[in-house]
Amino acid sequence: MPGTILLFGHVDSADTVNRFLADLTLAFHDLGRPAILTMLGNGTPPALPHEAMRHPGSFAIDVNSKIHTGDFPKLSLVVDHPVSHPRLLQTGTRTVLGLIDQGHCRASDYLRAPAAFIPHGGPNADASALEGERDIDVLFVGNILDATTALDESESVALAVGSAAARGAIDPFPSLVAALGSRQADELARLLNLATDEAQRCARLAALSSIRQSGLHVVGHVPEDVAGHLPDGCVRHGFNRSFTESLALMRRSKVVINVSQKFPEGSHERIWYGMAAGAALISNRSTFVEQDFTHGESILFYDDPRQVGDLVDQALRANHWRDVARAALPAYQAGHTWLDRAERILVAMIGRV
């Protein structure tokens, strides 16, 4: 009998992340592998004794290396740039990092564990996803952060790098390292977060303010000084929507917009959960996503976030969104569900358990 896969979520984690783990647990079951998802609380001890840890072939999965497993094998899913999480410097002696962008795997100077490319995935496509009418034209799920004021020269450099990255829809990390030179990991993490937040803020504001028609729904934080840039009639659902509620809105939407400046060689869950729900995707370019999806046919890519409004018009004209959504489903189901990601994890752990 194969070993057990022990997945550990945390009650304080974003419900998006815990949904990933739940869907990944089901994927392991579909592969015939025993898998157990445990939700941890703040009182959880650093060591995690579990009966299955004594079984040959067992290993753990957590997120952002939140738990300590010592010499017990573990794959830690990193749901952001690894430099953003200094705790990854203490990963355990038999930990593999599952990184969601292929470029992150090359940041070897800042990694303290072997890395494998494990991008976000999504659920099995809804068989009835393309049937029926949809009452939401365009949906965006994500926060638009408040503007940040630099406190020193390094922060000014980070904000400038982020602003430039927003215009080009690129990962700010390489530019930040080039501009700042060698830095300690904890200082670089702080500045990377500043640059990334600024890139996201600028890109999302540019994308949403380019939309001219009124059928836009936004789930997430929107500063009041930004709200005036949104199209008339925009429906704002607020920040505290659960991921489950966001998924329900995706199933009502014709178009889902993904604006994430951080993963130009990876992907984001909004792409896959949106496709699974039968929506057409507008997204920043990704070399990984472009391997299986073609602009104008199965996805709509922007090179500059200010192009999003034109792409929305293109998608909604003569219900082109429906053709795009229909064309995307076969490629999505064949290679981008959590079943594919579970298989990637098993390959990454070969020889380590």
CSV table of C-alpha atoms in Angstrom, one decimal:
chain,number,residue,atom,x,y,z
A,1,MET,CA,0.0,0.0,0.0
A,2,PRO,CA,1.4,3.5,-0.9
A,3,GLY,CA,2.3,5.9,1.9
A,4,THR,CA,-0.2,8.5,3.0
A,5,ILE,CA,-0.1,12.1,1.9
A,6,LEU,CA,-0.7,14.4,4.8
A,7,LEU,CA,-2.0,17.9,3.8
A,8,PHE,CA,-2.0,20.6,6.4
A,9,GLY,CA,-4.0,23.8,6.2
A,10,HIS,CA,-4.3,26.5,8.8
A,11,VAL,CA,-7.5,28.2,10.1
A,12,ASP,CA,-5.9,31.6,9.7
A,13,SER,CA,-4.9,31.1,6.1
A,14,ALA,CA,-6.9,32.6,3.3
A,15,ASP,CA,-9.8,30.4,2.4
A,16,THR,CA,-8.5,30.4,-1.2
A,17,VAL,CA,-5.4,28.5,0.0
A,18,ASN,CA,-7.4,26.0,2.1
A,19,ARG,CA,-9.7,25.4,-0.9
A,20,PHE,CA,-6.5,24.6,-2.9
A,21,LEU,CA,-5.6,22.0,-0.3
A,22,ALA,CA,-9.1,20.5,-0.2
A,23,ASP,CA,-9.2,20.2,-4.0
A,24,LEU,CA,-5.7,18.7,-4.1
A,25,THR,CA,-6.7,16.1,-1.5
A,26,LEU,CA,-9.5,15.0,-3.8
A,27,ALA,CA,-7.1,14.9,-6.7
A,28,PHE,CA,-4.8,12.5,-4.8
A,29,HIS,CA,-7.8,10.3,-4.0
A,30,ASP,CA,-8.6,10.2,-7.7
A,31,LEU,CA,-5.1,9.0,-8.3
A,32,GLY,CA,-5.6,6.2,-5.8
A,33,ARG,CA,-3.4,7.7,-3.1
A,34,PRO,CA,-4.4,7.9,0.5
A,35,ALA,CA,-4.6,11.6,1.5
A,36,ILE,CA,-5.7,13.3,4.7
A,37,LEU,CA,-6.3,17.0,5.1
A,38,THR,CA,-5.9,18.4,8.6
A,39,MET,CA,-6.8,22.0,9.5
A,40,LEU,CA,-4.4,23.4,12.2
A,41,GLY,CA,-5.0,26.2,14.7
A,42,ASN,CA,-2.7,28.6,16.5
A,43,GLY,CA,-2.0,26.1,19.3
A,44,THR,CA,-0.5,23.5,17.0
A,45,PRO,CA,2.9,22.3,18.3
A,46,PRO,CA,5.9,22.7,15.9
A,47,ALA,CA,6.2,18.9,15.5
A,48,LEU,CA,3.2,17.1,14.0
A,49,PRO,CA,3.1,13.5,15.2
A,50,HIS,CA,0.8,11.4,13.0
A,51,GLU,CA,0.4,7.7,12.8
A,52,ALA,CA,0.9,7.8,9.0
A,53,MET,CA,4.3,9.5,9.4
A,54,ARG,CA,5.6,6.0,10.3
A,55,HIS,CA,4.4,4.5,7.0
A,56,PRO,CA,7.0,4.2,4.2
A,57,GLY,CA,6.3,6.5,1.3
A,58,SER,CA,4.3,9.0,3.3
A,59,PHE,CA,5.0,12.7,3.0
A,60,ALA,CA,3.5,16.0,4.1
A,61,ILE,CA,2.2,19.0,2.1
A,62,ASP,CA,1.8,22.5,3.6
A,63,VAL,CA,1.7,26.1,2.4
A,64,ASN,CA,4.5,28.6,2.7
A,65,SER,CA,6.4,26.2,5.1
A,66,LYS,CA,4.1,27.0,8.0
A,67,ILE,CA,4.8,23.8,9.8
A,68,HIS,CA,8.0,22.2,10.9
A,69,THR,CA,8.5,18.6,9.8
A,70,GLY,CA,12.2,18.1,10.6
A,71,ASP,CA,13.6,15.2,8.6
A,72,PHE,CA,10.1,14.0,7.6
A,73,PRO,CA,9.7,14.6,3.8
A,74,LYS,CA,7.5,17.5,2.9
A,75,LEU,CA,6.5,19.5,-0.2
A,76,SER,CA,5.7,23.1,0.7
A,77,LEU,CA,3.5,24.9,-1.8
A,78,VAL,CA,4.7,28.5,-2.0
A,79,VAL,CA,1.8,30.7,-3.1
A,80,ASP,CA,3.8,33.8,-3.8
A,81,HIS,CA,7.4,34.7,-4.7
A,82,PRO,CA,9.6,32.6,-2.4
A,83,VAL,CA,11.7,35.6,-1.4
A,84,SER,CA,8.5,37.1,0.1
A,85,HIS,CA,8.6,34.5,2.8
A,86,PRO,CA,11.8,34.6,4.9
A,87,ARG,CA,10.5,31.6,6.9
A,88,LEU,CA,11.3,29.5,3.9
A,89,LEU,CA,15.0,29.8,5.0
A,90,GLN,CA,14.1,27.2,7.7
A,91,THR,CA,12.3,24.5,5.7
A,92,GLY,CA,13.3,21.2,7.1
A,93,THR,CA,16.0,18.9,5.9
A,94,ARG,CA,13.9,16.9,3.4
A,95,THR,CA,11.6,19.7,2.1
A,96,VAL,CA,10.9,20.5,-1.5
A,97,LEU,CA,9.5,23.9,-2.4
A,98,GLY,CA,6.6,23.8,-4.9
A,99,LEU,CA,6.9,27.2,-6.8
A,100,ILE,CA,4.2,28.6,-8.9
A,101,ASP,CA,6.4,30.4,-11.5
A,102,GLN,CA,9.3,28.8,-13.4
A,103,GLY,CA,11.3,31.9,-12.9
A,104,HIS,CA,11.1,31.5,-9.2
A,105,CYS,CA,12.9,28.2,-9.5
A,106,ARG,CA,16.0,30.1,-10.8
A,107,ALA,CA,16.3,32.4,-7.7
A,108,SER,CA,18.7,29.8,-6.3
A,109,ASP,CA,20.7,32.4,-4.3
A,110,TYR,CA,17.6,32.9,-2.1
A,111,LEU,CA,16.3,29.3,-1.9
A,112,ARG,CA,17.4,26.9,0.9
A,113,ALA,CA,15.7,23.8,-0.4
A,114,PRO,CA,15.2,22.0,-3.8
A,115,ALA,CA,12.5,23.5,-5.9
A,116,ALA,CA,9.9,22.1,-8.3
A,117,PHE,CA,7.5,24.0,-10.6
A,118,ILE,CA,4.0,23.3,-9.2
A,119,PRO,CA,1.6,26.0,-10.6
A,120,HIS,CA,-1.8,26.7,-9.3
A,121,GLY,CA,-4.5,24.4,-10.6
A,122,GLY,CA,-8.3,24.2,-10.6
A,123,PRO,CA,-11.2,21.8,-10.2
A,124,ASN,CA,-12.7,19.6,-12.8
A,125,ALA,CA,-14.7,21.6,-15.3
A,126,ASP,CA,-18.4,21.9,-14.7
A,127,ALA,CA,-20.1,19.8,-17.4
A,128,SER,CA,-22.9,22.4,-17.6
A,129,ALA,CA,-20.6,25.4,-17.3
A,130,LEU,CA,-21.4,26.7,-20.8
A,131,GLU,CA,-25.1,26.3,-20.6
A,132,GLY,CA,-27.6,29.0,-19.7
A,133,GLU,CA,-27.4,32.8,-19.6
A,134,ARG,CA,-25.1,34.8,-17.4
A,135,ASP,CA,-26.1,38.1,-15.7
A,136,ILE,CA,-22.6,39.4,-15.0
A,137,ASP,CA,-20.6,40.8,-18.0
A,138,VAL,CA,-17.2,41.1,-16.4
A,139,LEU,CA,-15.8,40.0,-13.0
A,140,PHE,CA,-12.6,41.0,-11.3
A,141,VAL,CA,-11.6,39.3,-8.0
A,142,GLY,CA,-8.7,41.0,-6.3
A,143,ASN,CA,-7.6,43.9,-4.2
A,144,ILE,CA,-6.5,47.3,-5.3
A,145,LEU,CA,-4.2,48.5,-2.6
A,146,ASP,CA,-3.8,52.0,-1.3
A,147,ALA,CA,-0.9,54.0,-2.6
A,148,THR,CA,2.4,53.8,-0.6
A,149,THR,CA,4.8,56.6,0.3
A,150,ALA,CA,8.5,55.8,0.2
A,151,LEU,CA,10.3,56.3,3.5
A,152,ASP,CA,13.9,56.0,2.1
A,153,GLU,CA,15.8,55.7,-1.1
A,154,SER,CA,15.5,51.9,-1.3
A,155,GLU,CA,11.8,52.1,-1.0
A,156,SER,CA,11.7,54.8,-3.7
A,157,VAL,CA,13.6,52.4,-6.0
A,158,ALA,CA,11.2,49.5,-5.1
A,159,LEU,CA,8.2,51.7,-6.0
A,160,ALA,CA,9.7,52.8,-9.2
A,161,VAL,CA,10.5,49.2,-10.2
A,162,GLY,CA,6.9,48.2,-9.4
A,163,SER,CA,5.4,51.0,-11.4
A,164,ALA,CA,7.5,50.1,-14.5
A,165,ALA,CA,6.6,46.4,-14.1
A,166,ALA,CA,2.9,47.3,-14.1
A,167,ARG,CA,3.2,48.9,-17.5
A,168,GLY,CA,5.0,45.9,-19.0
A,169,ALA,CA,3.1,43.1,-17.2
A,170,ILE,CA,6.3,41.6,-15.9
A,171,ASP,CA,7.7,40.2,-12.6
A,172,PRO,CA,9.4,43.0,-10.7
A,173,PHE,CA,11.9,40.7,-9.0
A,174,PRO,CA,14.7,40.6,-11.6
A,175,SER,CA,14.6,44.4,-12.0
A,176,LEU,CA,14.6,44.9,-8.3
A,177,VAL,CA,17.6,42.8,-7.8
A,178,ALA,CA,19.4,44.6,-10.6
A,179,ALA,CA,18.6,48.0,-9.2
A,180,LEU,CA,19.4,47.2,-5.6
A,181,GLY,CA,22.3,44.8,-5.8
A,182,SER,CA,23.1,42.3,-3.1
A,183,ARG,CA,20.7,42.4,-0.1
A,184,GLN,CA,19.9,40.3,2.9
A,185,ALA,CA,16.9,38.1,2.3
A,186,ASP,CA,14.7,39.7,4.9
A,187,GLU,CA,15.4,43.2,3.6
A,188,LEU,CA,14.9,42.1,0.0
A,189,ALA,CA,11.6,40.5,1.0
A,190,ARG,CA,10.3,43.8,2.3
A,191,LEU,CA,11.3,45.7,-0.8
A,192,LEU,CA,10.0,43.0,-3.1
A,193,ASN,CA,6.6,43.2,-1.4
A,194,LEU,CA,6.6,47.0,-1.9
A,195,ALA,CA,7.5,46.6,-5.6
A,196,THR,CA,5.0,43.8,-6.2
A,197,ASP,CA,2.2,45.7,-4.4
A,198,GLU,CA,2.9,48.8,-6.4
A,199,ALA,CA,2.9,46.8,-9.7
A,200,GLN,CA,-0.4,45.2,-8.7
A,201,ARG,CA,-2.0,48.5,-7.7
A,202,CYS,CA,-1.0,50.3,-10.9
A,203,ALA,CA,-1.8,47.5,-13.2
A,204,ARG,CA,-5.2,46.8,-11.7
A,205,LEU,CA,-6.2,50.5,-11.6
A,206,ALA,CA,-5.2,50.8,-15.3
A,207,ALA,CA,-7.0,47.7,-16.3
A,208,LEU,CA,-10.3,48.4,-14.5
A,209,SER,CA,-10.4,52.1,-15.4
A,210,SER,CA,-10.0,51.1,-19.1
A,211,ILE,CA,-13.4,49.3,-19.1
A,212,ARG,CA,-16.0,51.5,-20.6
A,213,GLN,CA,-19.2,49.5,-20.3
A,214,SER,CA,-21.1,49.2,-17.0
A,215,GLY,CA,-21.5,45.5,-16.4
A,216,LEU,CA,-18.4,45.2,-14.2
A,217,HIS,CA,-18.4,43.5,-10.8
A,218,VAL,CA,-15.4,43.8,-8.4
A,219,VAL,CA,-14.7,41.6,-5.4
A,220,GLY,CA,-12.0,43.0,-3.2
A,221,HIS,CA,-10.8,46.2,-1.6
A,222,VAL,CA,-11.2,49.3,-3.6
A,223,PRO,CA,-9.9,52.6,-2.1
A,224,GLU,CA,-12.5,55.4,-2.2
A,225,ASP,CA,-10.2,57.6,-4.3
A,226,VAL,CA,-10.0,54.8,-6.9
A,227,ALA,CA,-13.7,54.1,-7.0
A,228,GLY,CA,-14.3,57.1,-9.1
A,229,HIS,CA,-12.1,55.6,-11.9
A,230,LEU,CA,-14.4,52.6,-12.2
A,231,PRO,CA,-17.1,52.6,-14.9
A,232,ASP,CA,-20.5,53.8,-14.0
A,233,GLY,CA,-22.7,51.1,-12.6
A,234,CYS,CA,-19.8,49.0,-11.3
A,235,VAL,CA,-21.0,46.7,-8.6
A,236,ARG,CA,-18.5,46.5,-5.7
A,237,HIS,CA,-18.9,43.4,-3.5
A,238,GLY,CA,-16.4,44.4,-0.9
A,239,PHE,CA,-13.3,42.7,0.6
A,240,ASN,CA,-14.8,40.0,2.8
A,241,ARG,CA,-16.3,37.7,0.2
A,242,SER,CA,-15.2,34.1,0.7
A,243,PHE,CA,-13.6,32.2,-2.2
A,244,THR,CA,-16.7,30.1,-2.4
A,245,GLU,CA,-18.8,33.2,-3.0
A,246,SER,CA,-16.3,34.4,-5.6
A,247,LEU,CA,-16.6,31.1,-7.4
A,248,ALA,CA,-20.4,31.5,-7.5
A,249,LEU,CA,-19.9,34.9,-9.1
A,250,MET,CA,-17.6,33.3,-11.7
A,251,ARG,CA,-20.3,30.9,-12.7
A,252,ARG,CA,-22.6,33.9,-13.4
A,253,SER,CA,-19.9,35.8,-15.4
A,254,LYS,CA,-19.2,36.0,-19.1
A,255,VAL,CA,-15.6,37.3,-18.6
A,256,VAL,CA,-13.2,36.9,-15.7
A,257,ILE,CA,-10.2,39.3,-15.6
A,258,ASN,CA,-6.9,38.2,-14.1
A,259,VAL,CA,-4.4,40.9,-13.4
A,260,SER,CA,-1.3,39.5,-11.6
A,261,GLN,CA,2.1,40.9,-12.3
A,262,LYS,CA,4.0,38.3,-10.4
A,263,PHE,CA,3.8,35.1,-12.4
A,264,PRO,CA,4.9,35.7,-16.1
A,265,GLU,CA,6.2,32.1,-16.3
A,266,GLY,CA,3.4,30.6,-14.1
A,267,SER,CA,-0.3,31.0,-13.5
A,268,HIS,CA,-2.9,32.1,-11.0
A,269,GLU,CA,-5.9,30.3,-9.7
A,270,ARG,CA,-8.3,32.9,-11.2
A,271,ILE,CA,-7.4,31.6,-14.6
A,272,TRP,CA,-8.2,28.0,-13.9
A,273,TYR,CA,-11.2,28.4,-11.6
A,274,GLY,CA,-12.6,30.9,-14.1
A,275,MET,CA,-12.2,28.5,-17.0
A,276,ALA,CA,-13.7,25.7,-15.0
A,277,ALA,CA,-16.7,27.9,-14.4
A,278,GLY,CA,-17.2,28.4,-18.1
A,279,ALA,CA,-16.0,32.0,-18.3
A,280,ALA,CA,-13.7,33.6,-20.9
A,281,LEU,CA,-10.4,34.7,-19.4
A,282,ILE,CA,-8.6,38.0,-19.9
A,283,SER,CA,-5.1,37.8,-18.4
A,284,ASN,CA,-1.6,39.1,-18.5
A,285,ARG,CA,0.7,37.0,-20.6
A,286,SER,CA,2.4,33.9,-19.3
A,287,THR,CA,4.9,31.7,-21.1
A,288,PHE,CA,3.4,28.8,-19.3
A,289,VAL,CA,-0.2,29.5,-20.1
A,290,GLU,CA,0.7,30.3,-23.7
A,291,GLN,CA,1.9,26.7,-24.2
A,292,ASP,CA,-1.7,25.5,-24.2
A,293,PHE,CA,-3.9,28.6,-24.9
A,294,THR,CA,-4.0,30.9,-27.9
A,295,HIS,CA,-4.8,34.6,-27.8
A,296,GLY,CA,-8.1,35.4,-29.4
A,297,GLU,CA,-9.2,31.8,-29.5
A,298,SER,CA,-9.1,30.2,-26.0
A,299,ILE,CA,-7.9,33.2,-24.0
A,300,LEU,CA,-7.4,37.0,-24.3
A,301,PHE,CA,-4.0,38.2,-23.3
A,302,TYR,CA,-3.0,41.8,-22.7
A,303,ASP,CA,0.6,43.2,-23.0
A,304,ASP,CA,-0.3,46.5,-21.3
A,305,PRO,CA,-3.1,46.6,-18.7
A,306,ARG,CA,-4.6,49.6,-20.4
A,307,GLN,CA,-5.7,47.1,-23.2
A,308,VAL,CA,-8.1,45.3,-21.0
A,309,GLY,CA,-11.1,47.6,-21.9
A,310,ASP,CA,-10.6,46.8,-25.6
A,311,LEU,CA,-10.4,43.1,-24.8
A,312,VAL,CA,-13.6,43.3,-22.8
A,313,ASP,CA,-15.3,44.9,-25.8
A,314,GLN,CA,-13.9,42.2,-28.0
A,315,ALA,CA,-15.1,39.4,-25.7
A,316,LEU,CA,-18.6,40.8,-25.3
A,317,ARG,CA,-19.1,41.6,-29.0
A,318,ALA,CA,-21.5,39.1,-30.6
A,319,ASN,CA,-21.0,36.8,-27.6
A,320,HIS,CA,-17.4,36.0,-28.6
A,321,TRP,CA,-16.7,35.2,-24.9
A,322,ARG,CA,-18.7,32.0,-25.3
A,323,ASP,CA,-16.5,30.8,-28.2
A,324,VAL,CA,-13.4,31.6,-26.1
A,325,ALA,CA,-14.7,29.8,-23.0
A,326,ARG,CA,-15.7,26.8,-25.1
A,327,ALA,CA,-12.3,26.6,-26.8
A,328,ALA,CA,-10.5,26.8,-23.5
A,329,LEU,CA,-12.2,23.9,-21.6
A,330,PRO,CA,-10.5,20.9,-23.4
A,331,ALA,CA,-7.0,22.2,-22.8
A,332,TYR,CA,-7.8,23.2,-19.3
A,333,GLN,CA,-9.3,19.9,-18.4
A,334,ALA,CA,-6.4,18.0,-20.0
A,335,GLY,CA,-3.6,19.7,-18.3
A,336,HIS,CA,-4.5,22.3,-15.6
A,337,THR,CA,-6.7,20.7,-13.0
A,338,TRP,CA,-5.4,19.8,-9.5
A,339,LEU,CA,-5.1,16.2,-10.8
A,340,ASP,CA,-2.2,17.3,-13.0
A,341,ARG,CA,-0.7,19.3,-10.1
A,342,ALA,CA,-1.0,16.2,-7.9
A,343,GLU,CA,0.9,14.2,-10.4
A,344,ARG,CA,3.6,16.9,-10.5
A,345,ILE,CA,3.9,16.7,-6.8
A,346,LEU,CA,4.3,12.9,-6.8
A,347,VAL,CA,7.1,13.2,-9.4
A,348,ALA,CA,8.8,15.9,-7.4
A,349,MET,CA,8.8,13.7,-4.3
A,350,ILE,CA,10.2,10.6,-6.1
A,351,GLY,CA,13.4,9.5,-4.2
A,352,ARG,CA,12.6,11.8,-1.3
A,353,VAL,CA,10.2,9.6,0.6
